[in-house]
PDB file of C-alpha atoms in Angstrom:
ATOM      1  CA  MET A   1       5.053   7.433 -24.819  1.00  0.00           C
ATOM      2  CA  PRO A   2       1.939   9.340 -23.594  1.00  0.00           C
ATOM      3  CA  GLU A   3       1.559   9.914 -19.710  1.00  0.00           C
ATOM      4  CA  GLU A   4      -0.658   8.025 -17.762  1.00  0.00           C
ATOM      5  CA  LYS A   5      -1.884   8.462 -14.270  1.00  0.00           C
ATOM      6  CA  TYR A   6      -1.321   4.696 -13.375  1.00  0.00           C
ATOM      7  CA  VAL A   7       0.672   1.983 -14.794  1.00  0.00           C
ATOM      8  CA  ALA A   8      -0.502  -1.521 -15.351  1.00  0.00           C
ATOM      9  CA  VAL A   9       1.736  -4.816 -15.577  1.00  0.00           C
ATOM     10  CA  ILE A  10      -0.749  -7.507 -16.668  1.00  0.00           C
ATOM     11  CA  ARG A  11      -0.189 -11.139 -16.092  1.00  0.00           C
ATOM     12  CA  GLN A  12      -2.850 -14.177 -16.038  1.00  0.00           C
ATOM     13  CA  PRO A  13      -3.994 -16.188 -13.383  1.00  0.00           C
ATOM     14  CA  ALA A  14      -2.634 -19.294 -12.423  1.00  0.00           C
ATOM     15  CA  GLY A  15      -6.462 -20.947 -12.735  1.00  0.00           C
ATOM     16  CA  ALA A  16      -8.474 -20.962 -15.768  1.00  0.00           C
ATOM     17  CA  LEU A  17      -9.515 -17.298 -16.606  1.00  0.00           C
ATOM     18  CA  GLN A  18     -12.928 -15.956 -15.076  1.00  0.00           C
ATOM     19  CA  HIS A  19     -13.673 -13.638 -17.751  1.00  0.00           C
ATOM     20  CA  GLY A  20     -15.208 -10.367 -16.391  1.00  0.00           C
ATOM     21  CA  GLU A  21     -14.152 -11.080 -12.551  1.00  0.00           C
ATOM     22  CA  ALA A  22     -11.069  -9.682 -10.348  1.00  0.00           C
ATOM     23  CA  ALA A  23      -9.908  -8.541  -7.004  1.00  0.00           C
ATOM     24  CA  PHE A  24      -8.153  -5.156  -5.902  1.00  0.00           C
ATOM     25  CA  PHE A  25      -6.037  -5.065  -2.806  1.00  0.00           C
ATOM     26  CA  ASP A  26      -4.898  -2.215  -0.822  1.00  0.00           C
ATOM     27  CA  VAL A  27      -1.227  -2.607   0.079  1.00  0.00           C
ATOM     28  CA  ASP A  28      -0.569  -0.729   3.402  1.00  0.00           C
ATOM     29  CA  ASN A  29      -1.853  -2.698   6.487  1.00  0.00           C
ATOM     30  CA  THR A  30      -4.525  -4.551   4.040  1.00  0.00           C
ATOM     31  CA  LEU A  31      -1.564  -6.649   2.244  1.00  0.00           C
ATOM     32  CA  MET A  32       1.361  -5.744   4.969  1.00  0.00           C
ATOM     33  CA  LYS A  33       1.560  -4.898   7.931  1.00  0.00           C
ATOM     34  CA  GLY A  34       2.591  -0.746   8.019  1.00  0.00           C
ATOM     35  CA  ALA A  35       3.418   1.601   5.331  1.00  0.00           C
ATOM     36  CA  SER A  36       5.613   0.551   2.140  1.00  0.00           C
ATOM     37  CA  LEU A  37       6.704   3.721   1.983  1.00  0.00           C
ATOM     38  CA  PHE A  38       8.218   4.328   5.046  1.00  0.00           C
ATOM     39  CA  HIS A  39      10.541   1.236   4.383  1.00  0.00           C
ATOM     40  CA  VAL A  40      11.412   2.836   1.066  1.00  0.00           C
ATOM     41  CA  ALA A  41      12.217   5.826   3.004  1.00  0.00           C
ATOM     42  CA  ARG A  42      14.731   3.726   5.366  1.00  0.00           C
ATOM     43  CA  LYS A  43      16.244   2.190   2.666  1.00  0.00           C
ATOM     44  CA  MET A  44      17.098   5.484   1.217  1.00  0.00           C
ATOM     45  CA  HIS A  45      18.161   7.014   4.530  1.00  0.00           C
ATOM     46  CA  GLN A  46      20.684   4.032   4.659  1.00  0.00           C
ATOM     47  CA  ARG A  47      21.877   5.248   1.349  1.00  0.00           C
ATOM     48  CA  GLY A  48      22.455   8.985   2.961  1.00  0.00           C
ATOM     49  CA  ALA A  49      19.389  10.423   1.128  1.00  0.00           C
ATOM     50  CA  PHE A  50      18.178  12.410   3.678  1.00  0.00           C
ATOM     51  CA  THR A  51      19.075  13.027   7.394  1.00  0.00           C
ATOM     52  CA  LEU A  52      18.080  11.835  10.546  1.00  0.00           C
ATOM     53  CA  PRO A  53      15.277  14.398  11.581  1.00  0.00           C
ATOM     54  CA  GLN A  54      13.642  14.063   8.086  1.00  0.00           C
ATOM     55  CA  ALA A  55      13.948  10.204   8.727  1.00  0.00           C
ATOM     56  CA  ALA A  56      12.321  10.614  11.939  1.00  0.00           C
ATOM     57  CA  GLY A  57       9.585  12.795  10.918  1.00  0.00           C
ATOM     58  CA  MET A  58       8.644   9.990   8.453  1.00  0.00           C
ATOM     59  CA  ALA A  59       8.710   7.619  11.585  1.00  0.00           C
ATOM     60  CA  TRP A  60       6.432   9.871  13.592  1.00  0.00           C
ATOM     61  CA  LYS A  61       4.043   9.526  10.659  1.00  0.00           C
ATOM     62  CA  GLN A  62       4.133   6.038  10.504  1.00  0.00           C
ATOM     63  CA  PHE A  63       3.780   5.361  14.140  1.00  0.00           C
ATOM     64  CA  LYS A  64       0.541   7.254  13.650  1.00  0.00           C
ATOM     65  CA  PHE A  65      -0.542   5.423  10.620  1.00  0.00           C
ATOM     66  CA  VAL A  66       0.172   2.098  12.443  1.00  0.00           C
ATOM     67  CA  LEU A  67      -1.640   3.514  15.591  1.00  0.00           C
ATOM     68  CA  ARG A  68      -4.765   5.131  13.922  1.00  0.00           C
ATOM     69  CA  GLY A  69      -4.761   4.456  10.122  1.00  0.00           C
ATOM     70  CA  GLU A  70      -4.814   6.700   7.520  1.00  0.00           C
ATOM     71  CA  ASN A  71      -4.376  10.615   7.653  1.00  0.00           C
ATOM     72  CA  MET A  72      -4.715  12.341   4.691  1.00  0.00           C
ATOM     73  CA  ASP A  73      -2.812  15.521   5.907  1.00  0.00           C
ATOM     74  CA  ASP A  74      -0.329  12.668   6.542  1.00  0.00           C
ATOM     75  CA  VAL A  75      -0.386  11.157   3.336  1.00  0.00           C
ATOM     76  CA  HIS A  76      -0.134  14.140   1.642  1.00  0.00           C
ATOM     77  CA  ALA A  77       2.732  15.641   3.494  1.00  0.00           C
ATOM     78  CA  VAL A  78       4.506  11.819   2.966  1.00  0.00           C
ATOM     79  CA  ARG A  79       3.974  12.491  -0.946  1.00  0.00           C
ATOM     80  CA  ASP A  80       5.523  16.132  -0.925  1.00  0.00           C
ATOM     81  CA  SER A  81       8.534  15.073   1.422  1.00  0.00           C
ATOM     82  CA  ALA A  82       9.386  11.791  -1.371  1.00  0.00           C
ATOM     83  CA  LEU A  83       8.870  13.852  -4.061  1.00  0.00           C
ATOM     84  CA  THR A  84      11.444  16.365  -3.007  1.00  0.00           C
ATOM     85  CA  LEU A  85      13.676  13.488  -2.007  1.00  0.00           C
ATOM     86  CA  ALA A  86      13.209  11.740  -5.079  1.00  0.00           C
ATOM     87  CA  ALA A  87      14.172  14.395  -7.451  1.00  0.00           C
ATOM     88  CA  GLY A  88      17.429  13.270  -9.488  1.00  0.00           C
ATOM     89  CA  ILE A  89      17.276   9.810  -8.798  1.00  0.00           C
ATOM     90  CA  THR A  90      17.518   7.501 -11.600  1.00  0.00           C
ATOM     91  CA  VAL A  91      14.674   5.200 -12.543  1.00  0.00           C
ATOM     92  CA  GLU A  92      16.852   2.211 -12.636  1.00  0.00           C
ATOM     93  CA  ASP A  93      18.083   2.779  -8.805  1.00  0.00           C
ATOM     94  CA  ILE A  94      14.555   3.322  -7.717  1.00  0.00           C
ATOM     95  CA  LYS A  95      13.680   0.020  -9.414  1.00  0.00           C
ATOM     96  CA  ALA A  96      16.729  -1.728  -7.734  1.00  0.00           C
ATOM     97  CA  LEU A  97      15.973   0.031  -4.363  1.00  0.00           C
ATOM     98  CA  GLY A  98      12.066  -1.544  -4.442  1.00  0.00           C
ATOM     99  CA  GLU A  99      13.699  -4.803  -4.907  1.00  0.00           C
ATOM    100  CA  GLU A 100      15.894  -4.338  -1.763  1.00  0.00           C
ATOM    101  CA  VAL A 101      13.039  -3.135   0.105  1.00  0.00           C
ATOM    102  CA  PHE A 102      10.835  -5.726  -0.424  1.00  0.00           C
ATOM    103  CA  ASP A 103      13.234  -8.728   0.240  1.00  0.00           C
ATOM    104  CA  GLU A 104      14.521  -6.999   3.782  1.00  0.00           C
ATOM    105  CA  MET A 105      12.109  -5.223   4.786  1.00  0.00           C
ATOM    106  CA  ILE A 106       8.375  -6.393   3.334  1.00  0.00           C
ATOM    107  CA  GLU A 107       8.192  -9.848   2.452  1.00  0.00           C
ATOM    108  CA  SER A 108       8.316 -10.345   6.388  1.00  0.00           C
ATOM    109  CA  ARG A 109       5.931  -8.049   6.894  1.00  0.00           C
ATOM    110  CA  ILE A 110       3.007  -9.458   4.440  1.00  0.00           C
ATOM    111  CA  TRP A 111      -0.078 -10.743   6.336  1.00  0.00           C
ATOM    112  CA  PRO A 112      -0.252 -14.369   5.648  1.00  0.00           C
ATOM    113  CA  GLY A 113      -3.902 -14.166   5.415  1.00  0.00           C
ATOM    114  CA  ALA A 114      -4.264 -11.523   3.347  1.00  0.00           C
ATOM    115  CA  LYS A 115      -1.729 -13.252   0.720  1.00  0.00           C
ATOM    116  CA  ALA A 116      -3.529 -16.450   1.123  1.00  0.00           C
ATOM    117  CA  LEU A 117      -7.000 -14.346   0.088  1.00  0.00           C
ATOM    118  CA  ALA A 118      -4.895 -13.019  -2.932  1.00  0.00           C
ATOM    119  CA  GLN A 119      -3.475 -16.564  -3.544  1.00  0.00           C
ATOM    120  CA  GLN A 120      -7.067 -18.249  -3.764  1.00  0.00           C
ATOM    121  CA  HIS A 121      -8.545 -15.260  -6.053  1.00  0.00           C
ATOM    122  CA  LEU A 122      -5.551 -16.482  -8.634  1.00  0.00           C
ATOM    123  CA  ARG A 123      -6.237 -20.247  -8.367  1.00  0.00           C
ATOM    124  CA  VAL A 124      -9.913 -19.953  -9.323  1.00  0.00           C
ATOM    125  CA  GLY A 125      -8.859 -17.923 -12.484  1.00  0.00           C
ATOM    126  CA  ARG A 126      -9.821 -14.257 -10.700  1.00  0.00           C
ATOM    127  CA  MET A 127      -7.057 -11.462 -12.253  1.00  0.00           C
ATOM    128  CA  VAL A 128      -5.812  -9.699  -8.723  1.00  0.00           C
ATOM    129  CA  TRP A 129      -4.138  -6.227  -8.758  1.00  0.00           C
ATOM    130  CA  LEU A 130      -2.539  -3.954  -6.037  1.00  0.00           C
ATOM    131  CA  VAL A 131      -4.101  -0.301  -6.064  1.00  0.00           C
ATOM    132  CA  THR A 132      -1.937   1.764  -3.847  1.00  0.00           C
ATOM    133  CA  ALA A 133      -0.465   4.983  -3.259  1.00  0.00           C
ATOM    134  CA  THR A 134       2.904   3.410  -3.165  1.00  0.00           C
ATOM    135  CA  PRO A 135       4.944   4.414  -5.923  1.00  0.00           C
ATOM    136  CA  ILE A 136       4.230   2.262  -8.702  1.00  0.00           C
ATOM    137  CA  GLU A 137       7.717   0.875  -9.052  1.00  0.00           C
ATOM    138  CA  VAL A 138       7.328  -0.392  -5.540  1.00  0.00           C
ATOM    139  CA  ALA A 139       3.563  -1.454  -6.126  1.00  0.00           C
ATOM    140  CA  THR A 140       5.081  -3.570  -9.252  1.00  0.00           C
ATOM    141  CA  VAL A 141       7.803  -5.084  -7.210  1.00  0.00           C
ATOM    142  CA  ILE A 142       5.766  -6.742  -4.650  1.00  0.00           C
ATOM    143  CA  SER A 143       3.002  -7.527  -7.452  1.00  0.00           C
ATOM    144  CA  THR A 144       5.712  -9.560  -9.577  1.00  0.00           C
ATOM    145  CA  ARG A 145       7.047 -11.038  -6.507  1.00  0.00           C
ATOM    146  CA  LEU A 146       3.983 -12.267  -5.371  1.00  0.00           C
ATOM    147  CA  GLY A 147       2.586 -13.612  -8.684  1.00  0.00           C
ATOM    148  CA  LEU A 148      -0.071 -11.430  -8.874  1.00  0.00           C
ATOM    149  CA  SER A 149      -1.850  -9.861 -12.187  1.00  0.00           C
ATOM    150  CA  GLY A 150      -0.406  -6.086 -11.724  1.00  0.00           C
ATOM    151  CA  ALA A 151      -0.131  -3.006  -9.925  1.00  0.00           C
ATOM    152  CA  LEU A 152      -1.759   0.289 -10.128  1.00  0.00           C
ATOM    153  CA  GLY A 153       0.027   3.274  -8.094  1.00  0.00           C
ATOM    154  CA  THR A 154       1.623   6.521  -8.040  1.00  0.00           C
ATOM    155  CA  VAL A 155       3.417   7.867 -10.925  1.00  0.00           C
ATOM    156  CA  GLY A 156       6.218  10.080 -10.937  1.00  0.00           C
ATOM    157  CA  GLU A 157       7.359  12.065 -13.754  1.00  0.00           C
ATOM    158  CA  ILE A 158      10.505  11.128 -15.132  1.00  0.00           C
ATOM    159  CA  LYS A 159      12.665  12.753 -17.681  1.00  0.00           C
ATOM    160  CA  ASP A 160      15.907  11.740 -19.088  1.00  0.00           C
ATOM    161  CA  GLY A 161      15.426   8.516 -16.929  1.00  0.00           C
ATOM    162  CA  ALA A 162      15.350  10.192 -13.530  1.00  0.00           C
ATOM    163  CA  TYR A 163      12.396  11.737 -11.282  1.00  0.00           C
ATOM    164  CA  THR A 164      11.834  15.501 -11.449  1.00  0.00           C
ATOM    165  CA  GLY A 165       9.982  15.834  -8.441  1.00  0.00           C
ATOM    166  CA  ARG A 166       6.754  15.909  -9.954  1.00  0.00           C
ATOM    167  CA  LEU A 167       3.822  13.528 -10.362  1.00  0.00           C
ATOM    168  CA  VAL A 168       1.823  12.394 -13.077  1.00  0.00           C
ATOM    169  CA  GLY A 169      -1.946  13.202 -12.430  1.00  0.00           C
ATOM    170  CA  ASP A 170      -1.909  12.726  -8.733  1.00  0.00           C
ATOM    171  CA  ILE A 171      -1.271  10.486  -5.719  1.00  0.00           C
ATOM    172  CA  LEU A 172      -3.253   7.092  -6.220  1.00  0.00           C
ATOM    173  CA  HIS A 173      -5.522   7.594  -2.874  1.00  0.00           C
ATOM    174  CA  GLY A 174      -9.182   7.513  -2.165  1.00  0.00           C
ATOM    175  CA  GLN A 175     -11.527   8.695  -4.943  1.00  0.00           C
ATOM    176  CA  ALA A 176      -8.500   8.839  -7.410  1.00  0.00           C
ATOM    177  CA  LYS A 177      -8.354   4.631  -6.405  1.00  0.00           C
ATOM    178  CA  ALA A 178     -12.046   4.569  -7.865  1.00  0.00           C
ATOM    179  CA  VAL A 179     -11.399   6.101 -10.810  1.00  0.00           C
ATOM    180  CA  ALA A 180      -8.187   3.815 -11.564  1.00  0.00           C
ATOM    181  CA  VAL A 181     -10.131   0.709 -11.315  1.00  0.00           C
ATOM    182  CA  GLN A 182     -12.731   2.093 -13.271  1.00  0.00           C
ATOM    183  CA  GLY A 183     -10.114   2.259 -16.127  1.00  0.00           C
ATOM    184  CA  ILE A 184      -8.922  -0.960 -15.831  1.00  0.00           C
ATOM    185  CA  ALA A 185     -12.590  -2.308 -15.721  1.00  0.00           C
ATOM    186  CA  ASP A 186     -13.242  -0.837 -18.923  1.00  0.00           C
ATOM    187  CA  ALA A 187     -10.016  -1.799 -20.290  1.00  0.00           C
ATOM    188  CA  GLU A 188     -10.249  -5.461 -19.293  1.00  0.00           C
ATOM    189  CA  GLY A 189     -13.905  -5.798 -19.652  1.00  0.00           C
ATOM    190  CA  LEU A 190     -14.931  -6.374 -15.942  1.00  0.00           C
ATOM    191  CA  ASP A 191     -18.182  -6.321 -14.316  1.00  0.00           C
ATOM    192  CA  LEU A 192     -17.570  -4.636 -11.065  1.00  0.00           C
ATOM    193  CA  LYS A 193     -20.092  -6.282  -9.567  1.00  0.00           C
ATOM    194  CA  ARG A 194     -18.648  -9.488  -9.782  1.00  0.00           C
ATOM    195  CA  CYS A 195     -15.468  -7.987  -8.285  1.00  0.00           C
ATOM    196  CA  TRP A 196     -13.752  -8.034  -4.650  1.00  0.00           C
ATOM    197  CA  ALA A 197     -11.610  -5.229  -2.821  1.00  0.00           C
ATOM    198  CA  TYR A 198      -9.875  -4.971   0.168  1.00  0.00           C
ATOM    199  CA  SER A 199      -8.660  -2.427   2.160  1.00  0.00           C
ATOM    200  CA  ASP A 200      -8.026  -1.022   5.796  1.00  0.00           C
ATOM    201  CA  SER A 201      -9.149   2.377   5.273  1.00  0.00           C
ATOM    202  CA  HIS A 202     -12.147   4.438   5.178  1.00  0.00           C
ATOM    203  CA  ASN A 203     -10.642   6.494   2.515  1.00  0.00           C
ATOM    204  CA  ASP A 204     -11.107   3.520   0.071  1.00  0.00           C
ATOM    205  CA  ILE A 205     -14.783   3.452   0.640  1.00  0.00           C
ATOM    206  CA  PRO A 206     -15.480   4.789  -2.728  1.00  0.00           C
ATOM    207  CA  LEU A 207     -13.413   1.829  -4.113  1.00  0.00           C
ATOM    208  CA  LEU A 208     -15.059  -0.931  -1.966  1.00  0.00           C
ATOM    209  CA  SER A 209     -17.866   0.558  -2.816  1.00  0.00           C
ATOM    210  CA  MET A 210     -18.186   0.245  -6.369  1.00  0.00           C
ATOM    211  CA  VAL A 211     -17.483  -3.210  -6.227  1.00  0.00           C
ATOM    212  CA  GLY A 212     -19.900  -6.590  -5.661  1.00  0.00           C
ATOM    213  CA  HIS A 213     -17.705  -8.250  -2.730  1.00  0.00           C
ATOM    214  CA  PRO A 214     -16.712  -5.148  -0.860  1.00  0.00           C
ATOM    215  CA  VAL A 215     -14.166  -6.666   2.502  1.00  0.00           C
ATOM    216  CA  ALA A 216     -12.491  -4.970   5.291  1.00  0.00           C
ATOM    217  CA  ILE A 217      -8.989  -5.847   6.547  1.00  0.00           C
ATOM    218  CA  ASN A 218      -7.443  -4.594   9.487  1.00  0.00           C
ATOM    219  CA  PRO A 219      -9.936  -1.881   9.166  1.00  0.00           C
ATOM    220  CA  ASP A 220      -9.778   1.704  11.176  1.00  0.00           C
ATOM    221  CA  ALA A 221     -12.563   2.709  13.342  1.00  0.00           C
ATOM    222  CA  ARG A 222     -14.662   4.327  10.470  1.00  0.00           C
ATOM    223  CA  LEU A 223     -14.283   1.538   8.041  1.00  0.00           C
ATOM    224  CA  ARG A 224     -15.135  -1.301  10.414  1.00  0.00           C
ATOM    225  CA  ARG A 225     -18.275   0.992  11.925  1.00  0.00           C
ATOM    226  CA  HIS A 226     -19.195   1.388   7.670  1.00  0.00           C
ATOM    227  CA  ALA A 227     -18.449  -2.647   7.160  1.00  0.00           C
ATOM    228  CA  ARG A 228     -20.784  -3.170  10.037  1.00  0.00           C
ATOM    229  CA  GLU A 229     -23.505  -1.028   8.907  1.00  0.00           C
ATOM    230  CA  ASN A 230     -23.225  -2.283   5.176  1.00  0.00           C
ATOM    231  CA  ASN A 231     -22.763  -5.999   6.085  1.00  0.00           C
ATOM    232  CA  TRP A 232     -19.576  -6.417   4.713  1.00  0.00           C
ATOM    233  CA  PRO A 233     -16.974  -9.064   5.533  1.00  0.00           C
ATOM    234  CA  VAL A 234     -14.454  -8.367   8.180  1.00  0.00           C
ATOM    235  CA  TYR A 235     -11.076 -10.121   8.153  1.00  0.00           C
ATOM    236  CA  ASP A 236      -8.469  -8.851  11.331  1.00  0.00           C
ATOM    237  CA  PHE A 237      -5.001 -10.591  11.007  1.00  0.00           C
ATOM    238  CA  ARG A 238      -3.716  -8.098  13.559  1.00  0.00           C
ATOM    239  CA  SER A 239      -2.044 -11.149  16.445  1.00  0.00           C
ATOM    240  CA  GLY A 240      -4.748 -11.452  18.736  1.00  0.00           C
ATOM    241  CA  ARG A 241      -6.580  -8.857  18.370  1.00  0.00           C
ATOM    242  CA  ARG A 242     -10.546  -8.083  17.301  1.00  0.00           C
ATOM    243  CA  ALA A 243     -11.866  -4.984  18.791  1.00  0.00           C
ATOM    244  CA  ALA A 244      -8.581  -3.480  20.129  1.00  0.00           C
ATOM    245  CA  THR A 245      -9.141  -1.273  23.458  1.00  0.00           C
ATOM    246  CA  LEU A 246      -7.185   2.110  23.835  1.00  0.00           C
ATOM    247  CA  GLY A 247      -5.192   0.606  26.052  1.00  0.00           C
ATOM    248  CA  LEU A 248      -3.889  -2.245  23.791  1.00  0.00           C
ATOM    249  CA  LYS A 249      -3.415   0.307  21.198  1.00  0.00           C
ATOM    250  CA  ALA A 250      -1.209   2.204  23.656  1.00  0.00           C
ATOM    251  CA  ALA A 251       0.994  -0.168  23.983  1.00  0.00           C
ATOM    252  CA  THR A 252       1.132  -1.431  20.489  1.00  0.00           C
ATOM    253  CA  ALA A 253       2.288   2.195  19.849  1.00  0.00           C
ATOM    254  CA  GLY A 254       4.782   2.403  22.599  1.00  0.00           C
ATOM    255  CA  GLY A 255       6.335  -0.762  20.961  1.00  0.00           C
ATOM    256  CA  ALA A 256       6.040   0.752  17.479  1.00  0.00           C
ATOM    257  CA  VAL A 257       8.146   4.251  18.497  1.00  0.00           C
ATOM    258  CA  TYR A 258      10.870   2.004  20.452  1.00  0.00           C
ATOM    259  CA  GLY A 259      11.018  -0.254  17.106  1.00  0.00           C
ATOM    260  CA  LEU A 260      11.250   2.753  14.935  1.00  0.00           C
ATOM    261  CA  TRP A 261      14.068   4.618  16.831  1.00  0.00           C
ATOM    262  CA  LYS A 262      15.949   1.347  17.160  1.00  0.00           C
ATOM    263  CA  GLY A 263      15.487   0.871  13.350  1.00  0.00           C
ATOM    264  CA  PHE A 264      16.782   3.960  12.518  1.00  0.00           C
ATOM    265  CA  ALA A 265      19.334   3.748  14.848  1.00  0.00           C
ATOM    266  CA  ARG A 266      20.939   0.911  12.963  1.00  0.00           C
ATOM    267  CA  ILE A 267      20.587   2.639   9.805  1.00  0.00           C
ATOM    268  CA  ARG A 268      22.751   5.395  11.182  1.00  0.00           C
ATOM    269  CA  GLY A 269      25.490   3.191  13.211  1.00  0.00           C
ATOM    270  CA  PRO A 270      27.637   4.135  15.877  1.00  0.00           C
ATOM    271  CA  ARG A 271      28.256   7.891  16.422  1.00  0.00           C
ATOM    272  CA  ALA A 272      31.873   9.089  15.706  1.00  0.00           C
TER     273      ALA A 272
END
């Protein structure tokens, strides 16, 4: 089987298929609150895959992500840590872990408004794809459980049924998302000017700019400014939040830090 830079699982929409049209959703902070990979890390920690200090480092990156949005240095650091930790783990274990993570941690964090937008696209016959740096196994679980058309995600190299700790291609992020979506458009005969894309991050401006209907969801400051300058729609599903003040961000951040610490404390359990 040839190596691919993404994996797609295609399901048809509920309505009569609108040929040439589709919608593409980022996952982290767009479809769900926070970073999906962080919750995968929590589950791996629960299974003893890495230490509490390693978990704390990932928790700190999740805190910064919730507070200020994506940062490429953090994205690459999480990628490198995840690859190191995944080396030797079987594909079947990761698939099972993805199912558990969705049931226990991700499903309750799906933004109802974002889910409703995806479902509306399906009802009128558009294909709906997830496009995310999240590992393809986890992205596929989210896509399948939500009844979406498919998923594009970061692909880990597999040998003899286990991950090697290397990537196929690169992390699906930033410009790489635009390239992957162009590949889907070519394969499915999509007219990107009749398509939609949704994201929270300025890093996804290349993807948003290539479709006819770009939408910012829970945008970071740079994407919000870009959307305003280009007259793009903006949806903010964060509770009671439109243009958050620094004080509100600080309060939210403090709660996030406490919640992350308590979450890892529960996973760790009482000390002997």
